[in-house]
Amino acid sequence: MPYLSRIRINPLRAESRKLLASPRSMHAAVQGGLPGLPEQERTLWRLDADNPHRPQLFVLTTDKPDWTHLVEQAGWPGADGEHYAVRDYAPLLQQLATGRSFAFRLTANPVQNTSRPDKPTARQQERIEAGDRRSFRLGHRTAAAQLNWFLTRTTRWGFDIPMSPHLDETRDTDGEPPRDIRITTRQRRSFSKGSVTAKEAHVVMNSVTFEGHLRVTNPSLLTERLLTGIGPSKAYGCGLLTLAPLRERA
């Protein structure tokens, strides 16, 4: 049974600053709240820092977690109020039906696979010269490419993005009316996987937060994406799609 958690983070504490600065450290903290073995859990997480003074961590887990350690290390353990909330995810999944609309938020790492990078790094050039035929995974860097990555994949994820209600907005390059989606945050992250010194242990990713409205086209496909995530870099805070039901128009 899946559970969706929301944890309040106190950004002024030393441990919090460490977690907020390092997706690797945050991933380890998330794994610490799981009752079973980490390798047996399917976990997605996302950090929402719309208000930098009150960031919130969202985590989707297979089993019911305990976030006491996070509250003690990076929250307000002595304060009043709800330090974290854990909710059964099944009721939301049961609301998915073809044609139903939801507000959504997703932080993802839009990437493309190519056999020949335009500007290969030293490591990539070594692979090319060695005759390595494996493709390279490169992140999309522009907002237009990142948005296109999202919009061209919605069908396989079980939903589509309706037209924006503000039709007086500028049309896109294809002359199509704008979709009801926007990019709220774009961030380039660079960090080490750990104490390993190899170049492969260094992670560089372009995380992008998308918000808007979606319409369900295939409940089964959408359920799969909600539970397993979207795109790469799931261990580092990407891939968690969350929904909020909308009032259906009469």
PDB file of C-alpha atoms in Angstrom:
ATOM      1  CA  MET A   1       0.000   0.000   0.000  1.00  0.00           C
ATOM      2  CA  PRO A   2       1.612   3.321  -1.053  1.00  0.00           C
ATOM      3  CA  TYR A   3       1.883   6.320   1.269  1.00  0.00           C
ATOM      4  CA  LEU A   4       2.522   9.983   0.480  1.00  0.00           C
ATOM      5  CA  SER A   5       4.310  11.966   3.185  1.00  0.00           C
ATOM      6  CA  ARG A   6       4.899  15.676   3.695  1.00  0.00           C
ATOM      7  CA  ILE A   7       7.678  16.737   6.080  1.00  0.00           C
ATOM      8  CA  ARG A   8       8.367  20.304   7.250  1.00  0.00           C
ATOM      9  CA  ILE A   9      12.044  21.307   7.020  1.00  0.00           C
ATOM     10  CA  ASN A  10      13.632  24.024   9.157  1.00  0.00           C
ATOM     11  CA  PRO A  11      16.154  25.711   6.794  1.00  0.00           C
ATOM     12  CA  LEU A  12      18.044  27.431   9.633  1.00  0.00           C
ATOM     13  CA  ARG A  13      19.442  24.276  11.201  1.00  0.00           C
ATOM     14  CA  ALA A  14      22.900  23.008  10.247  1.00  0.00           C
ATOM     15  CA  GLU A  15      21.691  19.537   9.292  1.00  0.00           C
ATOM     16  CA  SER A  16      18.897  21.056   7.187  1.00  0.00           C
ATOM     17  CA  ARG A  17      21.360  23.164   5.207  1.00  0.00           C
ATOM     18  CA  LYS A  18      23.340  20.018   4.447  1.00  0.00           C
ATOM     19  CA  LEU A  19      20.239  18.182   3.234  1.00  0.00           C
ATOM     20  CA  LEU A  20      18.951  21.118   1.193  1.00  0.00           C
ATOM     21  CA  ALA A  21      22.317  21.542  -0.540  1.00  0.00           C
ATOM     22  CA  SER A  22      22.915  17.877  -1.389  1.00  0.00           C
ATOM     23  CA  PRO A  23      20.402  15.590  -3.167  1.00  0.00           C
ATOM     24  CA  ARG A  24      22.630  12.683  -2.176  1.00  0.00           C
ATOM     25  CA  SER A  25      22.360  13.549   1.525  1.00  0.00           C
ATOM     26  CA  MET A  26      18.605  14.076   1.252  1.00  0.00           C
ATOM     27  CA  HIS A  27      18.247  10.696  -0.436  1.00  0.00           C
ATOM     28  CA  ALA A  28      20.076   9.060   2.475  1.00  0.00           C
ATOM     29  CA  ALA A  29      17.812  10.831   4.965  1.00  0.00           C
ATOM     30  CA  VAL A  30      14.729   9.633   3.090  1.00  0.00           C
ATOM     31  CA  GLN A  31      16.002   6.061   3.090  1.00  0.00           C
ATOM     32  CA  GLY A  32      16.441   6.322   6.854  1.00  0.00           C
ATOM     33  CA  GLY A  33      12.687   6.622   7.326  1.00  0.00           C
ATOM     34  CA  LEU A  34      11.852   3.306   5.681  1.00  0.00           C
ATOM     35  CA  PRO A  35      11.019   0.318   7.890  1.00  0.00           C
ATOM     36  CA  GLY A  36      12.292  -2.273   5.415  1.00  0.00           C
ATOM     37  CA  LEU A  37      15.534  -2.696   3.548  1.00  0.00           C
ATOM     38  CA  PRO A  38      16.141   0.339   1.284  1.00  0.00           C
ATOM     39  CA  GLU A  39      16.815  -1.833  -1.764  1.00  0.00           C
ATOM     40  CA  GLN A  40      13.400  -3.445  -1.337  1.00  0.00           C
ATOM     41  CA  GLU A  41      11.525  -0.139  -1.177  1.00  0.00           C
ATOM     42  CA  ARG A  42      10.300   1.865  -4.153  1.00  0.00           C
ATOM     43  CA  THR A  43      10.749   5.470  -3.110  1.00  0.00           C
ATOM     44  CA  LEU A  44      10.244   8.835  -4.801  1.00  0.00           C
ATOM     45  CA  TRP A  45      10.845  12.227  -3.243  1.00  0.00           C
ATOM     46  CA  ARG A  46      10.689  15.905  -4.105  1.00  0.00           C
ATOM     47  CA  LEU A  47      11.728  19.062  -2.284  1.00  0.00           C
ATOM     48  CA  ASP A  48       9.317  21.983  -2.698  1.00  0.00           C
ATOM     49  CA  ALA A  49      10.981  25.259  -1.734  1.00  0.00           C
ATOM     50  CA  ASP A  50       8.421  27.759  -3.040  1.00  0.00           C
ATOM     51  CA  ASN A  51       8.800  29.452   0.333  1.00  0.00           C
ATOM     52  CA  PRO A  52      12.532  29.199   1.155  1.00  0.00           C
ATOM     53  CA  HIS A  53      11.730  29.844   4.825  1.00  0.00           C
ATOM     54  CA  ARG A  54       9.389  26.830   4.970  1.00  0.00           C
ATOM     55  CA  PRO A  55      10.543  24.169   2.489  1.00  0.00           C
ATOM     56  CA  GLN A  56       8.590  20.928   2.417  1.00  0.00           C
ATOM     57  CA  LEU A  57       9.745  17.438   1.542  1.00  0.00           C
ATOM     58  CA  PHE A  58       7.288  15.092  -0.212  1.00  0.00           C
ATOM     59  CA  VAL A  59       8.017  11.362  -0.224  1.00  0.00           C
ATOM     60  CA  LEU A  60       6.136   8.455  -1.800  1.00  0.00           C
ATOM     61  CA  THR A  61       6.874   5.086  -0.178  1.00  0.00           C
ATOM     62  CA  THR A  62       5.632   1.538  -0.571  1.00  0.00           C
ATOM     63  CA  ASP A  63       5.313   0.933   3.190  1.00  0.00           C
ATOM     64  CA  LYS A  64       4.326   3.317   5.977  1.00  0.00           C
ATOM     65  CA  PRO A  65       7.424   5.332   7.022  1.00  0.00           C
ATOM     66  CA  ASP A  66       8.533   7.062  10.241  1.00  0.00           C
ATOM     67  CA  TRP A  67      10.060  10.530   9.873  1.00  0.00           C
ATOM     68  CA  THR A  68      10.915  11.116  13.538  1.00  0.00           C
ATOM     69  CA  HIS A  69      14.630  11.213  12.728  1.00  0.00           C
ATOM     70  CA  LEU A  70      14.120  13.924  10.103  1.00  0.00           C
ATOM     71  CA  VAL A  71      12.089  16.052  12.497  1.00  0.00           C
ATOM     72  CA  GLU A  72      14.788  15.718  15.160  1.00  0.00           C
ATOM     73  CA  GLN A  73      17.622  16.488  12.750  1.00  0.00           C
ATOM     74  CA  ALA A  74      16.089  19.035  10.391  1.00  0.00           C
ATOM     75  CA  GLY A  75      12.684  20.115  11.661  1.00  0.00           C
ATOM     76  CA  TRP A  76      11.166  21.792  14.735  1.00  0.00           C
ATOM     77  CA  PRO A  77      11.110  18.884  17.235  1.00  0.00           C
ATOM     78  CA  GLY A  78      10.007  21.035  20.183  1.00  0.00           C
ATOM     79  CA  ALA A  79       7.414  23.148  18.380  1.00  0.00           C
ATOM     80  CA  ASP A  80       3.653  22.757  18.229  1.00  0.00           C
ATOM     81  CA  GLY A  81       1.837  21.670  15.103  1.00  0.00           C
ATOM     82  CA  GLU A  82       2.052  18.801  12.664  1.00  0.00           C
ATOM     83  CA  HIS A  83       5.718  18.056  11.955  1.00  0.00           C
ATOM     84  CA  TYR A  84       4.940  15.553   9.225  1.00  0.00           C
ATOM     85  CA  ALA A  85       1.907  13.946   7.684  1.00  0.00           C
ATOM     86  CA  VAL A  86       1.587  10.464   6.188  1.00  0.00           C
ATOM     87  CA  ARG A  87      -1.465   9.746   4.035  1.00  0.00           C
ATOM     88  CA  ASP A  88      -2.728   6.597   2.354  1.00  0.00           C
ATOM     89  CA  TYR A  89      -2.254   7.134  -1.394  1.00  0.00           C
ATOM     90  CA  ALA A  90      -4.933   4.650  -2.495  1.00  0.00           C
ATOM     91  CA  PRO A  91      -7.897   7.087  -2.282  1.00  0.00           C
ATOM     92  CA  LEU A  92      -6.252   9.421  -4.800  1.00  0.00           C
ATOM     93  CA  LEU A  93      -5.428   6.564  -7.177  1.00  0.00           C
ATOM     94  CA  GLN A  94      -9.055   5.463  -7.027  1.00  0.00           C
ATOM     95  CA  GLN A  95     -10.139   8.886  -8.302  1.00  0.00           C
ATOM     96  CA  LEU A  96      -8.277   8.473 -11.588  1.00  0.00           C
ATOM     97  CA  ALA A  97     -10.760   8.183 -14.444  1.00  0.00           C
ATOM     98  CA  THR A  98     -10.585   8.968 -18.135  1.00  0.00           C
ATOM     99  CA  GLY A  99     -11.448  12.593 -18.767  1.00  0.00           C
ATOM    100  CA  ARG A 100     -10.969  13.759 -15.191  1.00  0.00           C
ATOM    101  CA  SER A 101      -8.757  16.808 -14.608  1.00  0.00           C
ATOM    102  CA  PHE A 102      -6.191  17.462 -11.893  1.00  0.00           C
ATOM    103  CA  ALA A 103      -3.702  20.136 -10.951  1.00  0.00           C
ATOM    104  CA  PHE A 104      -0.195  18.677 -11.001  1.00  0.00           C
ATOM    105  CA  ARG A 105       3.383  19.309 -10.029  1.00  0.00           C
ATOM    106  CA  LEU A 106       6.464  17.424 -11.212  1.00  0.00           C
ATOM    107  CA  THR A 107      10.177  17.966 -10.743  1.00  0.00           C
ATOM    108  CA  ALA A 108      12.018  16.056 -13.462  1.00  0.00           C
ATOM    109  CA  ASN A 109      15.376  15.765 -15.192  1.00  0.00           C
ATOM    110  CA  PRO A 110      14.635  16.119 -18.939  1.00  0.00           C
ATOM    111  CA  VAL A 111      17.259  14.245 -20.946  1.00  0.00           C
ATOM    112  CA  GLN A 112      17.971  12.979 -24.444  1.00  0.00           C
ATOM    113  CA  ASN A 113      20.069  10.088 -25.709  1.00  0.00           C
ATOM    114  CA  THR A 114      22.575  10.752 -28.466  1.00  0.00           C
ATOM    115  CA  SER A 115      25.436   8.827 -30.027  1.00  0.00           C
ATOM    116  CA  ARG A 116      27.500  11.953 -30.727  1.00  0.00           C
ATOM    117  CA  PRO A 117      27.470  14.968 -28.333  1.00  0.00           C
ATOM    118  CA  ASP A 118      27.962  18.360 -29.999  1.00  0.00           C
ATOM    119  CA  LYS A 119      30.525  19.391 -27.391  1.00  0.00           C
ATOM    120  CA  PRO A 120      31.821  16.195 -25.765  1.00  0.00           C
ATOM    121  CA  THR A 121      33.532  16.373 -22.405  1.00  0.00           C
ATOM    122  CA  ALA A 122      37.007  14.908 -21.977  1.00  0.00           C
ATOM    123  CA  ARG A 123      35.502  11.687 -20.621  1.00  0.00           C
ATOM    124  CA  GLN A 124      32.987  11.465 -23.471  1.00  0.00           C
ATOM    125  CA  GLN A 125      35.744  12.063 -26.017  1.00  0.00           C
ATOM    126  CA  GLU A 126      37.715   9.203 -24.510  1.00  0.00           C
ATOM    127  CA  ARG A 127      34.730   6.900 -24.971  1.00  0.00           C
ATOM    128  CA  ILE A 128      34.226   8.012 -28.567  1.00  0.00           C
ATOM    129  CA  GLU A 129      37.889   7.493 -29.457  1.00  0.00           C
ATOM    130  CA  ALA A 130      37.817   4.079 -27.768  1.00  0.00           C
ATOM    131  CA  GLY A 131      34.964   3.034 -30.058  1.00  0.00           C
ATOM    132  CA  ASP A 132      32.343   2.850 -27.320  1.00  0.00           C
ATOM    133  CA  ARG A 133      28.995   2.624 -29.131  1.00  0.00           C
ATOM    134  CA  ARG A 134      26.791   3.216 -26.112  1.00  0.00           C
ATOM    135  CA  SER A 135      24.643   6.333 -26.340  1.00  0.00           C
ATOM    136  CA  PHE A 136      25.224   9.379 -24.154  1.00  0.00           C
ATOM    137  CA  ARG A 137      22.501  10.709 -21.886  1.00  0.00           C
ATOM    138  CA  LEU A 138      22.525  14.502 -22.046  1.00  0.00           C
ATOM    139  CA  GLY A 139      20.294  16.926 -20.199  1.00  0.00           C
ATOM    140  CA  HIS A 140      18.130  19.446 -22.040  1.00  0.00           C
ATOM    141  CA  ARG A 141      19.361  22.897 -21.076  1.00  0.00           C
ATOM    142  CA  THR A 142      16.842  25.375 -22.513  1.00  0.00           C
ATOM    143  CA  ALA A 143      13.334  25.933 -21.173  1.00  0.00           C
ATOM    144  CA  ALA A 144      11.868  25.348 -24.650  1.00  0.00           C
ATOM    145  CA  ALA A 145      13.602  21.958 -24.994  1.00  0.00           C
ATOM    146  CA  GLN A 146      12.634  20.962 -21.470  1.00  0.00           C
ATOM    147  CA  LEU A 147       8.988  21.850 -22.064  1.00  0.00           C
ATOM    148  CA  ASN A 148       8.992  19.999 -25.377  1.00  0.00           C
ATOM    149  CA  TRP A 149      10.452  16.934 -23.629  1.00  0.00           C
ATOM    150  CA  PHE A 150       7.465  16.961 -21.282  1.00  0.00           C
ATOM    151  CA  LEU A 151       4.711  17.634 -23.826  1.00  0.00           C
ATOM    152  CA  THR A 152       5.886  14.981 -26.298  1.00  0.00           C
ATOM    153  CA  ARG A 153       5.715  12.245 -23.636  1.00  0.00           C
ATOM    154  CA  THR A 154       2.381  12.826 -21.919  1.00  0.00           C
ATOM    155  CA  THR A 155       0.547  10.228 -24.022  1.00  0.00           C
ATOM    156  CA  ARG A 156       2.809   7.429 -22.808  1.00  0.00           C
ATOM    157  CA  TRP A 157       2.274   8.678 -19.243  1.00  0.00           C
ATOM    158  CA  GLY A 158      -1.520   8.423 -19.470  1.00  0.00           C
ATOM    159  CA  PHE A 159      -2.607  12.065 -19.680  1.00  0.00           C
ATOM    160  CA  ASP A 160      -2.645  15.153 -21.858  1.00  0.00           C
ATOM    161  CA  ILE A 161      -2.299  18.858 -21.136  1.00  0.00           C
ATOM    162  CA  PRO A 162      -5.352  20.940 -22.115  1.00  0.00           C
ATOM    163  CA  MET A 163      -5.139  24.307 -23.793  1.00  0.00           C
ATOM    164  CA  SER A 164      -4.539  27.274 -21.532  1.00  0.00           C
ATOM    165  CA  PRO A 165      -7.715  29.152 -20.583  1.00  0.00           C
ATOM    166  CA  HIS A 166      -5.812  32.370 -21.331  1.00  0.00           C
ATOM    167  CA  LEU A 167      -5.996  32.132 -25.100  1.00  0.00           C
ATOM    168  CA  ASP A 168      -4.786  35.680 -25.577  1.00  0.00           C
ATOM    169  CA  GLU A 169      -1.286  34.539 -24.635  1.00  0.00           C
ATOM    170  CA  THR A 170       1.422  34.334 -27.299  1.00  0.00           C
ATOM    171  CA  ARG A 171       1.182  31.179 -29.386  1.00  0.00           C
ATOM    172  CA  ASP A 172       4.127  28.827 -29.560  1.00  0.00           C
ATOM    173  CA  THR A 173       6.522  28.421 -32.492  1.00  0.00           C
ATOM    174  CA  ASP A 174       4.143  25.998 -34.251  1.00  0.00           C
ATOM    175  CA  GLY A 175       1.266  28.439 -34.061  1.00  0.00           C
ATOM    176  CA  GLU A 176      -0.551  26.283 -31.505  1.00  0.00           C
ATOM    177  CA  PRO A 177      -2.365  27.842 -28.536  1.00  0.00           C
ATOM    178  CA  PRO A 178      -0.377  27.536 -25.301  1.00  0.00           C
ATOM    179  CA  ARG A 179      -0.924  24.517 -23.074  1.00  0.00           C
ATOM    180  CA  ASP A 180      -1.968  24.840 -19.446  1.00  0.00           C
ATOM    181  CA  ILE A 181       1.530  24.218 -18.098  1.00  0.00           C
ATOM    182  CA  ARG A 182       4.404  26.354 -16.898  1.00  0.00           C
ATOM    183  CA  ILE A 183       7.954  25.909 -15.677  1.00  0.00           C
ATOM    184  CA  THR A 184       8.308  27.352 -12.189  1.00  0.00           C
ATOM    185  CA  THR A 185      11.896  26.378 -11.350  1.00  0.00           C
ATOM    186  CA  ARG A 186      14.999  25.453 -13.338  1.00  0.00           C
ATOM    187  CA  GLN A 187      18.171  24.453 -11.532  1.00  0.00           C
ATOM    188  CA  ARG A 188      21.502  22.967 -12.553  1.00  0.00           C
ATOM    189  CA  ARG A 189      22.817  20.665  -9.828  1.00  0.00           C
ATOM    190  CA  SER A 190      26.372  19.339  -9.596  1.00  0.00           C
ATOM    191  CA  PHE A 191      27.456  17.048  -6.776  1.00  0.00           C
ATOM    192  CA  SER A 192      29.469  13.953  -5.947  1.00  0.00           C
ATOM    193  CA  LYS A 193      27.916  10.511  -5.580  1.00  0.00           C
ATOM    194  CA  GLY A 194      30.182   9.793  -2.633  1.00  0.00           C
ATOM    195  CA  SER A 195      33.798   9.370  -1.622  1.00  0.00           C
ATOM    196  CA  VAL A 196      34.740   7.731  -4.932  1.00  0.00           C
ATOM    197  CA  THR A 197      37.242   9.743  -6.962  1.00  0.00           C
ATOM    198  CA  ALA A 198      36.267   8.466 -10.413  1.00  0.00           C
ATOM    199  CA  LYS A 199      34.824  10.992 -12.841  1.00  0.00           C
ATOM    200  CA  GLU A 200      31.739   8.798 -13.247  1.00  0.00           C
ATOM    201  CA  ALA A 201      30.958   9.416  -9.558  1.00  0.00           C
ATOM    202  CA  HIS A 202      30.163  13.078 -10.276  1.00  0.00           C
ATOM    203  CA  VAL A 203      26.536  13.905 -11.067  1.00  0.00           C
ATOM    204  CA  VAL A 204      25.404  16.873 -13.154  1.00  0.00           C
ATOM    205  CA  MET A 205      21.697  17.300 -13.792  1.00  0.00           C
ATOM    206  CA  ASN A 206      19.213  19.957 -14.847  1.00  0.00           C
ATOM    207  CA  SER A 207      16.135  19.681 -12.651  1.00  0.00           C
ATOM    208  CA  VAL A 208      12.945  21.385 -13.806  1.00  0.00           C
ATOM    209  CA  THR A 209       9.670  21.853 -11.958  1.00  0.00           C
ATOM    210  CA  PHE A 210       6.516  21.782 -14.083  1.00  0.00           C
ATOM    211  CA  GLU A 211       3.081  22.881 -12.866  1.00  0.00           C
ATOM    212  CA  GLY A 212      -0.304  23.073 -14.521  1.00  0.00           C
ATOM    213  CA  HIS A 213      -3.392  21.026 -15.251  1.00  0.00           C
ATOM    214  CA  LEU A 214      -3.665  17.594 -16.822  1.00  0.00           C
ATOM    215  CA  ARG A 215      -6.524  15.471 -18.138  1.00  0.00           C
ATOM    216  CA  VAL A 216      -6.462  11.702 -17.625  1.00  0.00           C
ATOM    217  CA  THR A 217      -6.447   9.667 -20.850  1.00  0.00           C
ATOM    218  CA  ASN A 218      -5.314   6.284 -19.511  1.00  0.00           C
ATOM    219  CA  PRO A 219      -5.773   5.671 -15.761  1.00  0.00           C
ATOM    220  CA  SER A 220      -3.579   2.549 -15.775  1.00  0.00           C
ATOM    221  CA  LEU A 221      -0.622   4.299 -17.385  1.00  0.00           C
ATOM    222  CA  LEU A 222      -0.992   7.325 -15.120  1.00  0.00           C
ATOM    223  CA  THR A 223      -1.174   5.119 -12.024  1.00  0.00           C
ATOM    224  CA  GLU A 224       2.080   3.457 -13.086  1.00  0.00           C
ATOM    225  CA  ARG A 225       3.809   6.833 -13.503  1.00  0.00           C
ATOM    226  CA  LEU A 226       2.525   8.077 -10.158  1.00  0.00           C
ATOM    227  CA  LEU A 227       3.939   5.025  -8.395  1.00  0.00           C
ATOM    228  CA  THR A 228       7.197   4.544 -10.311  1.00  0.00           C
ATOM    229  CA  GLY A 229       8.074   8.106 -11.310  1.00  0.00           C
ATOM    230  CA  ILE A 230       8.906  10.013 -14.472  1.00  0.00           C
ATOM    231  CA  GLY A 231      12.338  10.337 -16.060  1.00  0.00           C
ATOM    232  CA  PRO A 232      15.817   9.672 -14.608  1.00  0.00           C
ATOM    233  CA  SER A 233      17.537  10.823 -11.385  1.00  0.00           C
ATOM    234  CA  LYS A 234      14.776   9.532  -9.103  1.00  0.00           C
ATOM    235  CA  ALA A 235      17.254   9.007  -6.257  1.00  0.00           C
ATOM    236  CA  TYR A 236      18.087  12.717  -6.411  1.00  0.00           C
ATOM    237  CA  GLY A 237      14.644  14.268  -6.054  1.00  0.00           C
ATOM    238  CA  CYS A 238      13.266  13.911  -9.580  1.00  0.00           C
ATOM    239  CA  GLY A 239      10.302  11.946 -10.910  1.00  0.00           C
ATOM    240  CA  LEU A 240       7.594  12.421  -8.259  1.00  0.00           C
ATOM    241  CA  LEU A 241       4.353  13.559  -9.926  1.00  0.00           C
ATOM    242  CA  THR A 242       1.713  14.775  -7.472  1.00  0.00           C
ATOM    243  CA  LEU A 243      -1.939  15.568  -8.220  1.00  0.00           C
ATOM    244  CA  ALA A 244      -4.622  17.714  -6.633  1.00  0.00           C
ATOM    245  CA  PRO A 245      -8.263  17.072  -7.601  1.00  0.00           C
ATOM    246  CA  LEU A 246     -10.124  19.908  -9.295  1.00  0.00           C
ATOM    247  CA  ARG A 247     -13.788  20.699  -9.014  1.00  0.00           C
ATOM    248  CA  GLU A 248     -15.538  19.328 -12.040  1.00  0.00           C
ATOM    249  CA  ARG A 249     -17.424  21.950 -14.025  1.00  0.00           C
ATOM    250  CA  ALA A 250     -21.164  21.488 -14.313  1.00  0.00           C
TER     251      ALA A 250
END
